[in-house]
Coordinates of N, CA and C and ligand atoms in Angstrom, one line a residue:
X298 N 16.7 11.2 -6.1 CA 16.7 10.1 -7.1 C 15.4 9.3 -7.1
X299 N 14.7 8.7 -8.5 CA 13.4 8.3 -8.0 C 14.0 6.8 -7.5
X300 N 12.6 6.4 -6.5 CA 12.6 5.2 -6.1 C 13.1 5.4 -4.8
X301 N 14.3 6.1 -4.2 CA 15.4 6.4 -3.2 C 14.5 7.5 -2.6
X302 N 13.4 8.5 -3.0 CA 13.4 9.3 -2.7 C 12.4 9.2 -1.3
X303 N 11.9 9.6 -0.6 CA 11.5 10.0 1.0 C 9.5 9.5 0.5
X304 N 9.7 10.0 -0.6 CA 7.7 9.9 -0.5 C 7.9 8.2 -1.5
X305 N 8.8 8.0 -2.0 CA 8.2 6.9 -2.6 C 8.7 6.0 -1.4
X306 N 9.9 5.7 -0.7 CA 9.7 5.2 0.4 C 8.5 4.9 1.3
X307 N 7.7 6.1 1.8 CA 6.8 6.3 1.8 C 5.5 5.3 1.5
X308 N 5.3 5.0 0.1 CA 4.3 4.6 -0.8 C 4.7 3.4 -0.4
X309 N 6.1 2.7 -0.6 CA 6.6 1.6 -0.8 C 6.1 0.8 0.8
X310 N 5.9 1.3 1.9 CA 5.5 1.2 3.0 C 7.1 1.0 4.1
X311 N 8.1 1.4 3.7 CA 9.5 1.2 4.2 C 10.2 2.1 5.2
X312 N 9.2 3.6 5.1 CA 8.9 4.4 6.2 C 7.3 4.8 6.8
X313 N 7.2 4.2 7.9 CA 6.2 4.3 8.5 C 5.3 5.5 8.4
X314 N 4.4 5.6 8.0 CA 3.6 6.8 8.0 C 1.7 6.6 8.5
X315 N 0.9 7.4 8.8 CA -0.4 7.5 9.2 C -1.4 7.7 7.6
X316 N -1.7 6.3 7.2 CA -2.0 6.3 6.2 C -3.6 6.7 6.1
X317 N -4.0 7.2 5.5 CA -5.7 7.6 5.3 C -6.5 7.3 4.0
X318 N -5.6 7.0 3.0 CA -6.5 6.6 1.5 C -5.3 5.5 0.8
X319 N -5.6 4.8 -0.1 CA -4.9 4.2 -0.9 C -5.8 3.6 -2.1
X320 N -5.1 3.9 -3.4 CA -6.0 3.1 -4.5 C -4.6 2.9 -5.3
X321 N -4.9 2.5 -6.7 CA -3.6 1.8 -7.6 C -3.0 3.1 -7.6
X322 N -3.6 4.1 -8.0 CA -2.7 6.0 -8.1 C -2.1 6.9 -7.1
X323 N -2.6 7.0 -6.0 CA -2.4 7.7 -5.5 C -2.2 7.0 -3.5
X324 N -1.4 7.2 -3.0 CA -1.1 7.2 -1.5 C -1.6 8.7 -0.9
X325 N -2.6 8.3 0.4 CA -3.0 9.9 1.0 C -2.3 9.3 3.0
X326 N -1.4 10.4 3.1 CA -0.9 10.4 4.5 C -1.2 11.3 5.3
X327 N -0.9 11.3 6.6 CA -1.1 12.5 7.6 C 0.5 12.9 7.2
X328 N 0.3 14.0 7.6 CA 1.5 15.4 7.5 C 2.4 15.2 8.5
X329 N 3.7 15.0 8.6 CA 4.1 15.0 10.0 C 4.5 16.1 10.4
X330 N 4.1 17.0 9.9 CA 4.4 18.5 10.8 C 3.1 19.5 10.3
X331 N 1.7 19.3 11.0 CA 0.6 19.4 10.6 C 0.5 20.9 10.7
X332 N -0.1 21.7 9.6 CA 0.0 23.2 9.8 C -1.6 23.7 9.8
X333 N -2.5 22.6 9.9 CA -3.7 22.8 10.6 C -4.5 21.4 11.1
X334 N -5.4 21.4 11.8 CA -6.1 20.1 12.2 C -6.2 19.1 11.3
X335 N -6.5 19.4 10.4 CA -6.2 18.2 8.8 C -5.5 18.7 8.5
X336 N -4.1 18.2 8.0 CA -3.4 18.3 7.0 C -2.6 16.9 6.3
X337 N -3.0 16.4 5.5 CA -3.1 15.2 4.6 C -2.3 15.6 3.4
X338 N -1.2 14.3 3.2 CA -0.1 14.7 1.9 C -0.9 14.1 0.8
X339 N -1.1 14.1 -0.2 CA -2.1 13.2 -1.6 C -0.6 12.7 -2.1
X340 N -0.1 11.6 -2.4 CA 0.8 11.6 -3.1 C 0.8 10.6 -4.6
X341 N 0.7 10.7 -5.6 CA 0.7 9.9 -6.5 C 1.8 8.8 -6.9
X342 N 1.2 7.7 -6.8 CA 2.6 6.6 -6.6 C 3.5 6.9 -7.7
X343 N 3.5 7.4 -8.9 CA 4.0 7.8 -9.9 C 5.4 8.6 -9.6
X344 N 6.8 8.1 -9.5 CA 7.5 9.5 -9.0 C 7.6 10.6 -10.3
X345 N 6.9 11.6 -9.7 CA 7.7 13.1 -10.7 C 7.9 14.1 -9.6
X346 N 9.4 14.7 -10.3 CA 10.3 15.6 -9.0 C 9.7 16.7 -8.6
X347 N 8.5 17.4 -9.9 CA 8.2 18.7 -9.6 C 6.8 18.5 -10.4
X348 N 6.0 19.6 -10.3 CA 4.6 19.8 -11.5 C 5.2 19.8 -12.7
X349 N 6.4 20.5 -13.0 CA 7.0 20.8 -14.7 C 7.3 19.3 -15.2
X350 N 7.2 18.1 -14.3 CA 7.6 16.6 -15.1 C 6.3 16.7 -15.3
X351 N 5.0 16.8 -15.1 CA 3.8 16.8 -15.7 C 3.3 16.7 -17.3
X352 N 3.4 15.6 -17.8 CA 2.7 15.5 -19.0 C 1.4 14.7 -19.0
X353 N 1.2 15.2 -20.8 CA -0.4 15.0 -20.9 C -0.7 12.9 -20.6
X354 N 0.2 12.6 -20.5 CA 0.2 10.8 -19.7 C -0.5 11.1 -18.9
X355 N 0.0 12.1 -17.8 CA -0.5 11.9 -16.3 C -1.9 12.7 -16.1
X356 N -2.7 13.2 -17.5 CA -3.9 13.2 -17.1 C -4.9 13.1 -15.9
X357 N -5.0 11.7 -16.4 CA -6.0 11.2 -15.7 C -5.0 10.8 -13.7
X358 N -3.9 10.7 -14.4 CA -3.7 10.6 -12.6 C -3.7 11.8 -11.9
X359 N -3.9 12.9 -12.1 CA -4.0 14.3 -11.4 C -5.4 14.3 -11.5
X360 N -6.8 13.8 -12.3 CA -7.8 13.3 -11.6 C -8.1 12.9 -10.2
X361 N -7.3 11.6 -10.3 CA -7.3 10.7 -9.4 C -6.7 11.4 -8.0
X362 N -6.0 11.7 -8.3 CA -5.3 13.1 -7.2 C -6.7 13.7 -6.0
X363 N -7.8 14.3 -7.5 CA -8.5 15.3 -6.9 C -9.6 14.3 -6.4
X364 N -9.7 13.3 -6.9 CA -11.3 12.4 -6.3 C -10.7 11.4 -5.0
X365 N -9.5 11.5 -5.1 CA -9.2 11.1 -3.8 C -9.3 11.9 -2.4
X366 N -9.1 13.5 -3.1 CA -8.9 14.7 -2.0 C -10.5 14.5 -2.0
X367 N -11.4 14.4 -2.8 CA -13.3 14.6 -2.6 C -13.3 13.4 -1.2
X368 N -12.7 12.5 -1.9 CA -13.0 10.9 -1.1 C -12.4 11.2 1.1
X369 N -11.1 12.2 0.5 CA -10.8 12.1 2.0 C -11.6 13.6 3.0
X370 N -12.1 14.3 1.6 CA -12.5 15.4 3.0 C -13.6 14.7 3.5
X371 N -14.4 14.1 2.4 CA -15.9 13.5 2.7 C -15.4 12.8 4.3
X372 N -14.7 12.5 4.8 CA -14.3 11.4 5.2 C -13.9 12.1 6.8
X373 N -13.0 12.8 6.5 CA -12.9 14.0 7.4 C -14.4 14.8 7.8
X374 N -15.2 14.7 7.2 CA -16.2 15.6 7.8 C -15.8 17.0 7.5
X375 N -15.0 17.6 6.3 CA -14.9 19.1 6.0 C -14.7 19.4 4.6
X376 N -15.8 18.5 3.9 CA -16.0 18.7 2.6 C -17.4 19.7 2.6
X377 N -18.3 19.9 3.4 CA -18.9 21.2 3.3 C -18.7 22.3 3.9
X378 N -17.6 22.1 5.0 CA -16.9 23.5 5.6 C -16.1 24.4 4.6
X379 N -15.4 23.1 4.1 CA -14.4 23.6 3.3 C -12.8 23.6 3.8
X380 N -11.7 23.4 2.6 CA -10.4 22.8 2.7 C -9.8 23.5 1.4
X381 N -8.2 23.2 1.6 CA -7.6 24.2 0.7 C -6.6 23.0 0.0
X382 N -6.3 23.1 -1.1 CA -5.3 21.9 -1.4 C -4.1 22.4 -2.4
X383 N -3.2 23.0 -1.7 CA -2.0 23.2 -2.3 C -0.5 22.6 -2.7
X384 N -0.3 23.1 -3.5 CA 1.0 22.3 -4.3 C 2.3 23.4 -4.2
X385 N 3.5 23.2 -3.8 CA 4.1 23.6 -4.0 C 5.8 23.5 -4.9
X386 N 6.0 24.1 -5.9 CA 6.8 23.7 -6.6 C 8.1 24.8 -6.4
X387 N 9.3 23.6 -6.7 CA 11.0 24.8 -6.1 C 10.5 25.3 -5.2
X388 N 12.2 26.1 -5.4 CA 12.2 26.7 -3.8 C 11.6 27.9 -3.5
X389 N 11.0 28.5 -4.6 CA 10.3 29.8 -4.1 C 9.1 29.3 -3.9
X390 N 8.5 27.9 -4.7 CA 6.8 27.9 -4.3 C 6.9 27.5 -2.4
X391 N 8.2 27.3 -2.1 CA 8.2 26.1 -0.6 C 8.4 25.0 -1.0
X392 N 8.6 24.0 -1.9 CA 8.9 22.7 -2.2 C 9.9 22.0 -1.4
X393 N 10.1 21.4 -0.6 CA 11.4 20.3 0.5 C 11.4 19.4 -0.4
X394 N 10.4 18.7 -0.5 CA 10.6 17.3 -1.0 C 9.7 17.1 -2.7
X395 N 11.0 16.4 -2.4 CA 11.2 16.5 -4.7 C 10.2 15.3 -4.9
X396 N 9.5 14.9 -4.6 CA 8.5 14.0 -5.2 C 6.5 14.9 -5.4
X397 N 6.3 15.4 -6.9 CA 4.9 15.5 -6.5 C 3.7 15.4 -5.6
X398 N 3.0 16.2 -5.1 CA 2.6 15.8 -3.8 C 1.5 17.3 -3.2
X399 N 0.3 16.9 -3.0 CA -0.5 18.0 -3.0 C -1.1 17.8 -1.6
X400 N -1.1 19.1 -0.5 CA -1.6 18.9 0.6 C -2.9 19.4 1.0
X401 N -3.6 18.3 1.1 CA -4.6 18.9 2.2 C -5.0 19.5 3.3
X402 N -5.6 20.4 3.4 CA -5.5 21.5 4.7 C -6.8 22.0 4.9
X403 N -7.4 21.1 6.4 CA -8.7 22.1 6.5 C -9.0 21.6 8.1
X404 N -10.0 22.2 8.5 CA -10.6 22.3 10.0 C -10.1 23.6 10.9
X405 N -9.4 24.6 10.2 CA -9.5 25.9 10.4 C -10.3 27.1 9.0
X406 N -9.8 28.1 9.1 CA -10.4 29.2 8.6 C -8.9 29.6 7.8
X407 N -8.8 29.4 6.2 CA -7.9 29.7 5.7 C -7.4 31.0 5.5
X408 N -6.1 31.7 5.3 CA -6.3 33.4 5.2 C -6.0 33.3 3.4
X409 N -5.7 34.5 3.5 CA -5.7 34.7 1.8 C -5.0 36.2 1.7
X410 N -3.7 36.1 1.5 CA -2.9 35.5 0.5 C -2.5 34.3 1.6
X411 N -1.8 33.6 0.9 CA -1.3 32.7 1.6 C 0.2 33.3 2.1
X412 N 1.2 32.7 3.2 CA 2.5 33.3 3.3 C 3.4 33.1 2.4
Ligands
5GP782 P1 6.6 20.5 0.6 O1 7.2 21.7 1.4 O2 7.7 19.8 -0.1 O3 5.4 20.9 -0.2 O4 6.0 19.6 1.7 C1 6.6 18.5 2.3 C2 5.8 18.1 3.4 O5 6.2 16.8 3.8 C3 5.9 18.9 4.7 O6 4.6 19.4 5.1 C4 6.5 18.0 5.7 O7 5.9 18.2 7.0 C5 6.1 16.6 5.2 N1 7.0 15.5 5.6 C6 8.3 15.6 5.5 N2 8.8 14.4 5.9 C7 7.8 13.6 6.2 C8 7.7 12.2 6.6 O8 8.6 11.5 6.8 N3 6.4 11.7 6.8 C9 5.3 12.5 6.5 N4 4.1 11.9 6.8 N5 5.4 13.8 6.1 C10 6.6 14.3 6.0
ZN783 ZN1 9.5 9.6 -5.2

């Protein structure tokens, strides 16, 4: 349910989390179950359940998404190594938690395909 749900909690500051960016759009957190040396959640304070609530409104805040991810690798020190930033949607993409939300992942060597 929005508002109730775990990441807007989250945003709302009501569950503790290891914050790393904040502007009016988007909340960026540490992962709590990190699947490489950076792994940072982007979350848009906006709740939408999946990518498919995605309309042309939220433009410019899926911008803000990606200049935030530029803002945190710079930041991180692995914007010229390089980072991978994936989204997962339902349950075949891997999706747990129903609030939009794109993770950051870098300071290893990514493989390809992914699992
Ligand atoms: P999904 O599989 O939905 O794309 O990713 C959900 C992510 O949220 C997972 O990587 C998981 O470790 C992370 N996560 C779940 N609960 C919490 C939490 O309470 N705090 C933080 N910081 N991350 C969480
Ligand atoms: Zn939410």
């Amino acid at each position: 349910m929005q508002g109730d749900c775990i990441f807007c909690r989250i945003i709302r500051g009501e569950i503790p989390s290891k914050k790393v960016f904040e502007n009016e759009h988007v909340v960026a957190v540490e992962d709590i179950n990190p699947q490489a040396p950076v792994h940072i959640l982007i979350l848009p304070k906006k709740h939408l359940s999946t990518s498919l609530e995605i309309t042309e409104e939220d433009a410019v805040l899926l911008c803000w998404v990606f200049l935030a991810a530029n803002e945190i690798a710079r930041n991180k020190g692995v914007a010229d190594k390089g980072y991978r930033i994936v989204m997962n949607c339902n349950e075949e993409g891997g999706q747990v938690i129903f609030h939009l939300h794109f993770h950051l992942l870098a300071g290893r060597h990514m493989l390809w395909p992914p699992g």
